[in-house]
CSV table of C-alpha atoms and ligand atoms in Angstrom, one decimal:
chain,number,residue,atom,x,y,z
W,1,UNK,CA,25.1,30.4,24.4
W,2,UNK,CA,22.5,32.2,22.3
W,3,UNK,CA,21.2,28.9,21.1
W,4,UNK,CA,20.8,27.7,24.7
W,5,UNK,CA,19.0,30.8,25.8
W,6,UNK,CA,16.5,30.5,22.9
W,7,UNK,CA,15.8,26.9,23.8
W,8,UNK,CA,15.7,27.4,27.5
W,9,UNK,CA,12.5,25.4,27.8
W,10,UNK,CA,14.6,22.3,27.2
W,11,UNK,CA,16.5,23.0,30.4
W,12,UNK,CA,13.3,23.4,32.5
W,13,UNK,CA,13.4,21.5,35.7
W,14,UNK,CA,17.2,21.6,35.9
W,15,UNK,CA,18.7,23.3,38.9
W,16,UNK,CA,20.7,26.5,38.4
W,17,UNK,CA,23.8,24.6,39.5
W,18,UNK,CA,23.3,22.0,36.9
W,19,UNK,CA,22.6,24.6,34.2
W,20,UNK,CA,25.8,26.4,35.1
W,21,UNK,CA,27.9,23.2,35.2
W,22,UNK,CA,26.5,22.4,31.8
W,23,UNK,CA,27.3,25.8,30.4
W,24,UNK,CA,30.9,25.4,31.6
W,25,UNK,CA,31.1,22.5,29.1
W,26,UNK,CA,30.1,24.6,26.1
W,27,UNK,CA,32.6,26.2,23.7
W,28,UNK,CA,31.7,28.5,20.9
W,29,UNK,CA,33.6,28.4,17.7
W,30,UNK,CA,32.5,30.7,14.9
W,31,UNK,CA,33.0,30.2,11.2
W,32,UNK,CA,31.2,30.3,7.9
W,33,UNK,CA,29.3,27.4,6.4
W,34,UNK,CA,31.5,27.0,3.4
W,35,UNK,CA,35.0,27.9,4.3
W,36,UNK,CA,37.5,25.5,5.8
W,37,UNK,CA,39.0,27.9,8.4
W,38,UNK,CA,36.2,27.7,10.9
W,39,UNK,CA,35.9,23.9,10.6
W,40,UNK,CA,39.6,23.5,11.1
W,41,UNK,CA,39.3,25.5,14.3
W,42,UNK,CA,36.4,23.4,15.3
W,43,UNK,CA,38.3,20.2,14.7
W,44,UNK,CA,41.2,21.5,16.7
W,45,UNK,CA,38.9,22.4,19.7
W,46,UNK,CA,37.4,18.9,19.5
W,47,UNK,CA,40.7,17.1,19.2
W,48,UNK,CA,42.2,19.1,22.1
W,49,UNK,CA,39.3,18.2,24.2
W,50,UNK,CA,39.6,14.5,23.3
W,51,UNK,CA,43.4,14.5,24.0
W,52,UNK,CA,42.9,16.2,27.3
W,53,UNK,CA,40.4,13.5,28.3
W,54,UNK,CA,42.8,10.9,27.1
W,55,UNK,CA,40.1,8.4,26.7
W,56,UNK,CA,41.5,7.0,23.5
W,57,UNK,CA,38.1,7.3,21.8
W,58,UNK,CA,36.6,10.0,19.6
W,59,UNK,CA,32.8,10.2,19.4
W,60,UNK,CA,31.6,13.1,17.4
W,61,UNK,CA,28.0,14.1,17.0
W,62,UNK,CA,27.1,17.1,14.8
W,63,UNK,CA,23.6,18.5,15.2
W,64,UNK,CA,22.7,20.7,12.2
W,65,UNK,CA,20.0,23.1,13.2
W,66,UNK,CA,20.5,25.0,10.0
W,67,UNK,CA,18.6,25.9,6.8
W,68,UNK,CA,18.6,22.7,4.7
W,69,UNK,CA,20.1,24.7,1.7
W,70,UNK,CA,23.5,24.7,3.6
W,71,UNK,CA,23.5,21.1,4.6
W,72,UNK,CA,25.5,19.9,1.7
W,73,UNK,CA,28.3,22.5,2.2
W,74,UNK,CA,28.4,22.1,6.0
W,75,UNK,CA,28.4,18.3,5.6
W,76,UNK,CA,31.3,18.5,3.1
W,77,UNK,CA,33.2,20.6,5.6
W,78,UNK,CA,32.6,18.2,8.4
W,79,UNK,CA,33.6,15.3,6.1
W,80,UNK,CA,36.8,17.1,5.1
W,81,UNK,CA,37.9,18.6,8.5
W,82,UNK,CA,36.1,17.2,11.4
W,83,UNK,CA,35.7,13.4,11.2
W,84,UNK,CA,36.6,11.3,14.1
W,85,UNK,CA,40.2,10.1,13.4
W,86,UNK,CA,40.6,6.5,12.3
W,87,UNK,CA,43.5,6.2,14.8
W,88,UNK,CA,40.9,6.2,17.6
W,89,UNK,CA,37.9,4.2,18.3
W,90,UNK,CA,34.6,6.0,18.0
W,91,UNK,CA,32.3,7.4,15.4
W,92,UNK,CA,31.0,10.5,13.5
W,93,UNK,CA,27.2,11.0,13.3
W,94,UNK,CA,25.2,13.9,11.9
W,95,UNK,CA,21.7,14.9,12.9
W,96,UNK,CA,19.7,16.8,10.4
W,97,UNK,CA,16.5,18.7,11.0
W,98,UNK,CA,13.5,19.0,8.7
W,99,UNK,CA,12.6,20.3,6.2
W,100,UNK,CA,14.5,17.7,4.2
W,101,UNK,CA,13.7,19.3,0.8
W,102,UNK,CA,10.5,20.8,-0.5
W,103,UNK,CA,9.3,18.0,-2.7
W,104,UNK,CA,10.3,14.6,-4.0
W,105,UNK,CA,13.0,15.9,-6.4
W,106,UNK,CA,14.7,18.3,-4.0
W,107,UNK,CA,14.6,15.8,-1.2
W,108,UNK,CA,16.2,13.1,-3.4
W,109,UNK,CA,18.8,15.6,-4.5
W,110,UNK,CA,19.6,16.5,-0.9
W,111,UNK,CA,19.7,12.8,0.0
W,112,UNK,CA,22.2,12.0,-2.7
W,113,UNK,CA,24.4,14.9,-1.8
W,114,UNK,CA,24.5,13.8,1.8
W,115,UNK,CA,24.7,10.2,0.8
W,116,UNK,CA,28.0,10.8,-1.0
W,117,UNK,CA,29.5,12.2,2.2
W,118,UNK,CA,28.1,9.9,4.9
W,119,UNK,CA,26.8,6.4,5.2
W,120,UNK,CA,23.2,5.9,6.1
W,121,UNK,CA,24.1,4.7,9.6
W,122,UNK,CA,25.9,8.0,10.2
W,123,UNK,CA,22.9,10.2,9.2
W,124,UNK,CA,20.1,10.8,11.7
W,125,UNK,CA,17.1,12.5,10.2
W,126,UNK,CA,15.3,13.8,13.2
W,127,UNK,CA,11.5,14.1,13.6
W,128,UNK,CA,10.9,15.1,17.2
W,129,UNK,CA,7.4,13.5,17.1
W,130,UNK,CA,9.1,10.1,17.2
W,131,UNK,CA,10.6,11.1,20.6
W,132,UNK,CA,7.2,11.8,22.2
W,133,UNK,CA,6.3,9.3,24.9
W,134,UNK,CA,2.9,8.3,23.5
W,135,UNK,CA,4.2,8.0,20.0
W,136,UNK,CA,6.9,5.6,21.3
W,137,UNK,CA,4.2,3.8,23.1
W,138,UNK,CA,2.3,3.0,19.9
W,139,UNK,CA,4.3,-0.1,19.0
W,140,UNK,CA,3.9,-1.6,22.5
W,141,UNK,CA,0.3,-0.8,22.6
W,142,UNK,CA,-0.5,-2.3,19.3
W,143,UNK,CA,1.7,-5.4,19.4
W,144,UNK,CA,1.9,-6.3,23.1
W,145,UNK,CA,-1.8,-6.2,23.8
W,146,UNK,CA,-4.1,-9.1,22.8
W,147,UNK,CA,-7.0,-6.8,23.2
W,148,UNK,CA,-6.2,-4.7,20.2
W,149,UNK,CA,-5.0,-7.3,17.8
W,150,UNK,CA,-8.4,-8.4,16.4
W,151,UNK,CA,-9.8,-4.9,16.5
W,152,UNK,CA,-7.2,-3.0,14.6
W,153,UNK,CA,-8.5,-3.4,11.1
W,154,UNK,CA,-11.1,-2.5,8.5
W,155,UNK,CA,-13.6,-5.0,10.0
W,156,UNK,CA,-13.9,-2.9,13.2
W,157,UNK,CA,-12.4,0.5,12.6
W,158,UNK,CA,-14.5,3.0,10.8
W,159,UNK,CA,-12.1,5.9,10.5
W,160,UNK,CA,-8.9,7.2,12.1
W,161,UNK,CA,-8.0,10.8,12.7
W,162,UNK,CA,-4.5,12.1,13.5
W,163,UNK,CA,-4.9,15.7,14.6
W,164,UNK,CA,-2.5,18.5,15.5
W,165,UNK,CA,-3.9,21.8,16.7
W,166,UNK,CA,-2.1,24.9,17.8
W,167,UNK,CA,-3.7,27.9,19.4
W,168,UNK,CA,-1.2,30.4,18.1
W,169,UNK,CA,-0.3,31.5,14.6
W,170,UNK,CA,3.1,31.7,12.9
W,171,UNK,CA,4.3,34.2,15.5
W,172,UNK,CA,7.2,35.9,13.8
W,173,UNK,CA,8.1,32.8,11.8
W,174,UNK,CA,5.9,33.9,8.9
W,175,UNK,CA,8.9,34.3,6.5
W,176,UNK,CA,10.0,30.7,7.1
W,177,UNK,CA,6.5,29.3,7.3
W,178,UNK,CA,5.2,30.9,4.1
W,179,UNK,CA,7.8,29.0,2.0
W,180,UNK,CA,6.6,25.7,3.5
W,181,UNK,CA,3.1,25.7,4.8
W,182,UNK,CA,1.4,23.4,7.2
W,183,UNK,CA,1.7,20.3,5.0
W,184,UNK,CA,5.5,20.5,4.8
W,185,UNK,CA,5.8,21.8,8.3
W,186,UNK,CA,3.6,19.3,10.2
W,187,UNK,CA,1.7,16.8,8.0
W,188,UNK,CA,4.4,15.3,5.7
W,189,UNK,CA,6.6,14.6,8.6
W,190,UNK,CA,5.2,14.6,12.2
W,191,UNK,CA,1.7,13.4,11.4
W,192,UNK,CA,2.8,10.9,8.7
W,193,UNK,CA,5.3,9.3,11.1
W,194,UNK,CA,2.4,8.9,13.6
W,195,UNK,CA,0.3,7.5,10.8
W,196,UNK,CA,3.0,4.9,10.0
W,197,UNK,CA,3.1,3.6,13.5
W,198,UNK,CA,-0.7,3.4,13.7
W,199,UNK,CA,-1.1,1.7,10.3
W,200,UNK,CA,1.9,-0.4,9.7
W,201,UNK,CA,2.1,-4.2,10.1
W,202,UNK,CA,3.9,-5.9,12.9
W,203,UNK,CA,7.7,-5.8,12.4
W,204,UNK,CA,9.7,-9.0,12.4
W,205,UNK,CA,11.6,-7.7,15.5
W,206,UNK,CA,12.4,-4.5,17.2
W,207,UNK,CA,15.5,-4.0,15.2
W,208,UNK,CA,15.5,-0.5,13.7
W,209,UNK,CA,15.7,-1.9,10.1
W,210,UNK,CA,12.7,-4.2,10.7
W,211,UNK,CA,10.6,-1.4,12.0
W,212,UNK,CA,11.5,1.0,9.3
W,213,UNK,CA,10.9,-1.7,6.6
W,214,UNK,CA,7.3,-1.8,7.8
W,215,UNK,CA,6.9,1.9,7.8
W,216,UNK,CA,8.1,2.1,4.2
W,217,UNK,CA,5.7,-0.6,3.2
W,218,UNK,CA,2.6,1.1,4.6
W,219,UNK,CA,3.7,4.4,3.0
W,220,UNK,CA,4.0,2.7,-0.3
W,221,UNK,CA,0.5,1.4,0.1
W,222,UNK,CA,-1.0,4.9,0.3
W,223,UNK,CA,-3.2,5.8,-2.7
W,224,UNK,CA,-2.8,9.1,-4.5
W,225,UNK,CA,-4.6,11.9,-2.6
W,226,UNK,CA,-7.8,13.0,-4.2
W,227,UNK,CA,-8.4,16.8,-4.5
W,228,UNK,CA,-12.0,16.4,-3.2
W,229,UNK,CA,-10.5,14.8,0.0
W,230,UNK,CA,-8.4,17.9,0.9
W,231,UNK,CA,-9.4,21.0,2.7
W,232,UNK,CA,-6.9,23.9,3.0
W,233,UNK,CA,-7.3,26.9,5.2
W,234,UNK,CA,-5.5,30.1,6.0
W,235,UNK,CA,-6.3,32.1,9.1
W,236,UNK,CA,-7.4,35.7,8.8
W,237,UNK,CA,-4.6,38.0,9.7
W,238,UNK,CA,-1.8,35.6,8.6
W,239,UNK,CA,-0.9,38.0,5.8
W,240,UNK,CA,-0.6,40.9,8.2
W,241,UNK,CA,2.9,39.6,8.9
W,242,UNK,CA,5.2,41.9,6.8
W,243,UNK,CA,7.3,38.9,5.8
W,244,UNK,CA,4.3,37.1,4.2
W,245,UNK,CA,3.4,38.2,0.7
W,246,UNK,CA,-0.1,39.8,0.3
W,247,UNK,CA,-1.2,37.2,-2.2
W,248,UNK,CA,0.1,34.2,-0.3
W,249,UNK,CA,-1.9,31.0,-0.8
W,250,UNK,CA,0.1,29.1,1.8
W,251,UNK,CA,-2.1,26.9,4.0
W,252,UNK,CA,-1.9,27.3,7.7
W,253,UNK,CA,-4.5,24.5,8.1
W,254,UNK,CA,-5.0,21.3,6.1
W,255,UNK,CA,-7.2,18.3,6.4
W,256,UNK,CA,-6.2,15.4,4.1
W,257,UNK,CA,-7.7,12.0,3.8
W,258,UNK,CA,-5.2,9.2,3.2
W,259,UNK,CA,-6.4,5.8,1.9
W,260,UNK,CA,-4.3,2.7,2.4
W,261,UNK,CA,-4.6,0.1,-0.3
W,262,UNK,CA,-4.0,-3.1,1.7
W,263,UNK,CA,-5.8,-6.0,3.3
W,264,UNK,CA,-5.9,-4.4,6.7
W,265,UNK,CA,-7.1,-0.9,5.8
W,266,UNK,CA,-8.9,-0.9,2.5
W,267,UNK,CA,-11.9,1.5,2.8
W,268,UNK,CA,-10.8,3.1,6.2
W,269,UNK,CA,-10.1,6.8,5.8
W,270,UNK,CA,-7.1,8.2,7.8
W,271,UNK,CA,-7.8,11.9,8.3
W,272,UNK,CA,-4.6,13.9,8.9
W,273,UNK,CA,-5.5,17.3,10.1
W,274,UNK,CA,-3.2,20.2,11.3
W,275,UNK,CA,-3.8,23.8,11.9
W,276,UNK,CA,-2.3,26.9,13.4
W,277,UNK,CA,-4.3,29.7,15.2
W,278,UNK,CA,-7.1,27.3,16.2
W,279,UNK,CA,-9.2,27.2,19.4
W,280,UNK,CA,-7.0,24.7,21.3
W,281,UNK,CA,-3.5,23.2,21.4
W,282,UNK,CA,-3.4,19.5,21.3
W,283,UNK,CA,-2.2,16.5,19.3
W,284,UNK,CA,-4.1,13.3,19.3
W,285,UNK,CA,-5.0,10.1,17.5
W,286,UNK,CA,-8.7,9.1,17.4
W,287,UNK,CA,-9.6,5.6,16.3
W,288,UNK,CA,-13.3,5.5,15.8
W,289,UNK,CA,-14.9,2.1,15.7
W,290,UNK,CA,-17.9,1.0,13.6
W,291,UNK,CA,-21.5,1.0,14.9
W,292,UNK,CA,-22.7,-2.0,16.9
W,293,UNK,CA,-24.8,-4.2,14.6
W,294,UNK,CA,-28.4,-4.8,15.8
W,295,UNK,CA,-28.4,-2.0,18.3
W,296,UNK,CA,-31.0,-2.9,20.8
W,297,UNK,CA,-30.3,0.1,23.0
W,298,UNK,CA,-31.0,2.6,20.2
W,299,UNK,CA,-27.9,4.5,21.5
W,300,UNK,CA,-26.3,5.0,18.1
W,301,UNK,CA,-26.8,8.7,18.2
W,302,UNK,CA,-24.9,9.1,21.5
W,303,UNK,CA,-21.7,8.3,19.7
W,304,UNK,CA,-19.4,5.4,18.8
W,305,UNK,CA,-16.6,3.7,20.7
W,306,UNK,CA,-13.5,5.7,20.2
W,307,UNK,CA,-10.0,5.0,21.4
W,308,UNK,CA,-8.1,8.3,21.8
W,309,UNK,CA,-4.4,8.6,22.3
W,310,UNK,CA,-3.6,12.1,23.5
W,311,UNK,CA,0.0,12.8,22.6
W,312,UNK,CA,0.0,16.3,24.2
W,313,UNK,CA,-0.6,18.1,26.4
W,314,UNK,CA,-1.6,15.9,29.4
W,315,UNK,CA,-0.6,12.6,27.9
W,316,UNK,CA,-3.4,10.1,28.1
W,317,UNK,CA,-5.2,7.2,26.5
W,318,UNK,CA,-8.9,6.8,26.9
W,319,UNK,CA,-11.6,4.6,25.5
W,320,UNK,CA,-15.0,6.1,25.0
W,321,UNK,CA,-17.6,3.5,25.9
W,322,UNK,CA,-21.4,3.4,26.1
W,323,UNK,CA,-22.4,2.4,29.7
W,324,UNK,CA,-25.6,2.2,31.6
W,325,UNK,CA,-26.4,5.6,33.1
W,326,UNK,CA,-26.2,5.0,36.9
W,327,UNK,CA,-29.6,5.1,38.3
W,328,UNK,CA,-33.0,3.4,38.2
W,329,UNK,CA,-33.6,3.7,34.5
W,330,UNK,CA,-32.1,1.5,31.8
W,331,UNK,CA,-30.7,4.5,30.0
W,332,UNK,CA,-27.3,4.6,28.3
W,333,UNK,CA,-24.6,7.3,28.2
W,334,UNK,CA,-21.1,7.9,27.0
W,335,UNK,CA,-18.3,7.4,29.5
W,336,UNK,CA,-14.6,6.3,29.4
W,337,UNK,CA,-11.9,4.0,30.5
W,338,UNK,CA,-9.1,6.5,31.3
W,339,UNK,CA,-5.4,6.1,31.5
W,340,UNK,CA,-4.1,9.6,32.2
W,341,UNK,CA,-0.4,9.6,32.7
W,342,UNK,CA,-0.4,12.4,35.2
W,343,UNK,CA,-2.5,10.3,37.5
W,344,UNK,CA,-1.1,6.9,36.8
W,345,UNK,CA,2.6,7.8,36.7
W,346,UNK,CA,2.7,10.6,39.3
W,347,UNK,CA,6.4,10.3,40.1
W,348,UNK,CA,7.7,9.8,36.6
W,349,UNK,CA,9.3,12.5,34.6
W,350,UNK,CA,8.5,12.2,31.0
W,351,UNK,CA,11.6,13.1,29.0
W,352,UNK,CA,11.5,15.8,26.3
W,353,UNK,CA,11.4,14.4,22.8
W,354,UNK,CA,14.8,15.9,21.9
W,355,UNK,CA,16.4,14.6,25.1
W,356,UNK,CA,15.5,11.1,24.1
W,357,UNK,CA,16.4,11.3,20.5
W,358,UNK,CA,19.8,12.8,21.1
W,359,UNK,CA,20.5,10.1,23.6
W,360,UNK,CA,19.5,7.5,20.9
W,361,UNK,CA,21.9,9.1,18.5
W,362,UNK,CA,24.7,8.8,21.1
W,363,UNK,CA,23.7,5.1,21.5
W,364,UNK,CA,23.6,4.6,17.8
W,365,UNK,CA,20.0,3.6,17.7
W,366,UNK,CA,18.3,4.7,14.5
W,367,UNK,CA,14.9,3.2,15.3
W,368,UNK,CA,13.3,6.6,15.9
W,369,UNK,CA,14.9,8.3,12.9
W,370,UNK,CA,13.7,8.6,9.3
W,371,UNK,CA,15.5,6.3,6.8
W,372,UNK,CA,16.2,7.6,3.3
W,373,UNK,CA,13.6,5.4,1.5
W,374,UNK,CA,11.0,6.3,4.1
W,375,UNK,CA,11.6,10.0,3.4
W,376,UNK,CA,11.3,9.3,-0.3
W,377,UNK,CA,8.0,7.4,0.1
W,378,UNK,CA,6.6,10.3,2.3
W,379,UNK,CA,7.4,12.9,-0.3
W,380,UNK,CA,5.9,10.7,-3.0
W,381,UNK,CA,2.5,10.9,-1.2
W,382,UNK,CA,2.4,14.6,-0.9
W,383,UNK,CA,4.4,16.0,-3.8
W,384,UNK,CA,1.6,16.1,-6.5
W,385,UNK,CA,-0.7,17.9,-4.0
W,386,UNK,CA,2.0,20.3,-3.0
W,387,UNK,CA,2.8,21.2,-6.6
W,388,UNK,CA,-0.9,21.9,-7.2
W,389,UNK,CA,-1.1,24.2,-4.2
W,390,UNK,CA,2.1,25.9,-5.2
W,391,UNK,CA,0.6,26.4,-8.7
W,392,UNK,CA,-2.5,27.9,-7.2
W,393,UNK,CA,-4.8,25.1,-8.4
W,394,UNK,CA,-6.0,24.5,-4.9
W,395,UNK,CA,-7.0,27.4,-2.8
W,396,UNK,CA,-6.9,27.9,0.9
W,397,UNK,CA,-10.2,29.1,2.4
W,398,UNK,CA,-10.0,31.6,5.2
W,399,UNK,CA,-10.9,30.9,8.8
W,400,UNK,CA,-11.2,32.9,11.9
W,401,UNK,CA,-8.2,32.7,14.3
W,402,UNK,CA,-9.4,31.0,17.5
W,403,UNK,CA,-11.9,28.8,15.7
W,404,UNK,CA,-12.0,25.1,14.8
W,405,UNK,CA,-10.7,25.9,11.4
W,406,UNK,CA,-12.7,25.9,8.1
W,407,UNK,CA,-16.2,24.4,8.4
W,408,UNK,CA,-15.4,22.5,5.2
W,409,UNK,CA,-12.9,20.4,7.2
W,410,UNK,CA,-15.7,19.1,9.5
W,411,UNK,CA,-17.9,18.5,6.5
W,412,UNK,CA,-15.1,16.4,4.9
W,413,UNK,CA,-14.6,14.4,8.1
W,414,UNK,CA,-18.4,13.7,8.2
W,415,UNK,CA,-18.5,12.9,4.5
W,416,UNK,CA,-15.8,10.2,4.9
W,417,UNK,CA,-17.5,8.6,7.9
W,418,UNK,CA,-16.4,10.4,11.1
W,419,UNK,CA,-19.3,10.7,13.5
W,420,UNK,CA,-18.8,13.5,16.1
W,421,UNK,CA,-20.0,12.8,19.6
W,422,UNK,CA,-22.2,15.5,20.9
W,423,UNK,CA,-22.8,16.2,24.6
W,424,UNK,CA,-19.7,14.4,25.8
W,425,UNK,CA,-16.4,16.0,26.7
W,426,UNK,CA,-13.4,14.2,28.2
W,427,UNK,CA,-12.1,16.1,31.1
W,428,UNK,CA,-8.5,15.2,32.0
W,429,UNK,CA,-8.6,14.1,35.7
W,430,UNK,CA,-6.6,16.2,38.1
W,431,UNK,CA,-5.0,15.3,41.3
W,432,UNK,CA,-7.1,16.2,44.3
N,1,LIG,C1,7.8,22.0,14.5
N,1,LIG,C2,7.1,22.9,13.6
N,1,LIG,O1,8.4,21.0,13.8
N,1,LIG,O2,6.8,21.5,15.4
N,1,LIG,C3,6.3,24.0,14.3
N,1,LIG,O3,8.0,23.5,12.7
N,1,LIG,C4,5.4,23.4,15.4
N,1,LIG,O4,5.6,24.8,13.4
N,1,LIG,C5,6.2,22.4,16.2
N,1,LIG,O5,5.0,24.5,16.2
N,1,LIG,C6,5.3,21.7,17.2
N,1,LIG,O6,6.0,20.9,18.0
N,1,LIG,P1,5.3,20.4,19.4
N,1,LIG,O7,6.3,19.4,20.0
N,1,LIG,O8,5.2,21.7,20.3
N,1,LIG,O9,4.0,19.8,19.1
């Protein structure tokens, strides 16, 4: 019950009647993580329910919203006491939440511990960004549209940014956050998953294994991160939280350039940027194209073509274009082709990421979940950098809450080729 109350936002839009019907279905069984008693009780409750339904099948899904340190003991208990009985048809699946470890070694250790208890097809490592509508749209967009096929490469793309911004700080989660920092909390998982879908090659088919094979390949093609292509920040006031140590060097902001060593992307910087306590809340992918060669309009300064995928809020895709400024003069200006979901899909309810991913788990579809080798490749990219930060070799610079973050991050983006458009702002259209 407590859990549901805390996550009430996931029930938004449901009528009171539905919520109360739903709550009637909930049972609460208490027990400790590492003793058999509670799990035996849990197993009895589940078995009684299955018997009373007399369906002949037993489908058991365990969602572990727990600290990762207790995953091994809880999984062992599930394995010992709560598995779906072989006498019935059905399955047992376990969803685990990030953080899956703190670095490569700890993640591998956790993976082997869980791997001894469950098969890979029973383990669902959830990353809720993979459940977002526009993240799921990436495969379709890239591989079902002729338009993008010839453009999506180093010949045409100058740089790509994947950006996450929040306009609030760690808000009471300082204790948790300080042990992880923004790279482990957002970049190594959420933004890197988005990166995979933007950068990977076309999978052989839509089978989950084929898609995940391609994600692993692109992750393995990422070069080691260079210190000079990293900016770390910490917002002023972060350490006022009593659960955060006074000498904390934990970044609440990071901008990191990834470079992919393959035929498609050699030389194209992928700037992964995430920050808390900034001036806005949004997540977006920004594909910036190269300048037009032989620019007869002399409009280069106005800005480049950019294809922007706004993941949230106000899901949208828009293409920034240079057009003739309407009027008598042959002047140019920046405008856009805009597909704003709120306008185009007015009667469609976009599901919550978790809603979709839990349904996938019930259906046994692992496409949008992180495979073990994918996780390993992800940690391989960030572990050396994280160890240097933990050892204090790289320092977080301070930035003002409510700002764009450290100015060094804008300088880094500019240095690697990003050209900011001035005097143009995309305004999400609203219904009249
Ligand atoms: C979580 C992070 O995974 O994602 C949080 O732990 C962050 O720090 C949250 O606030 C952001 O999720 P969303 O869906 O609101 O972008």
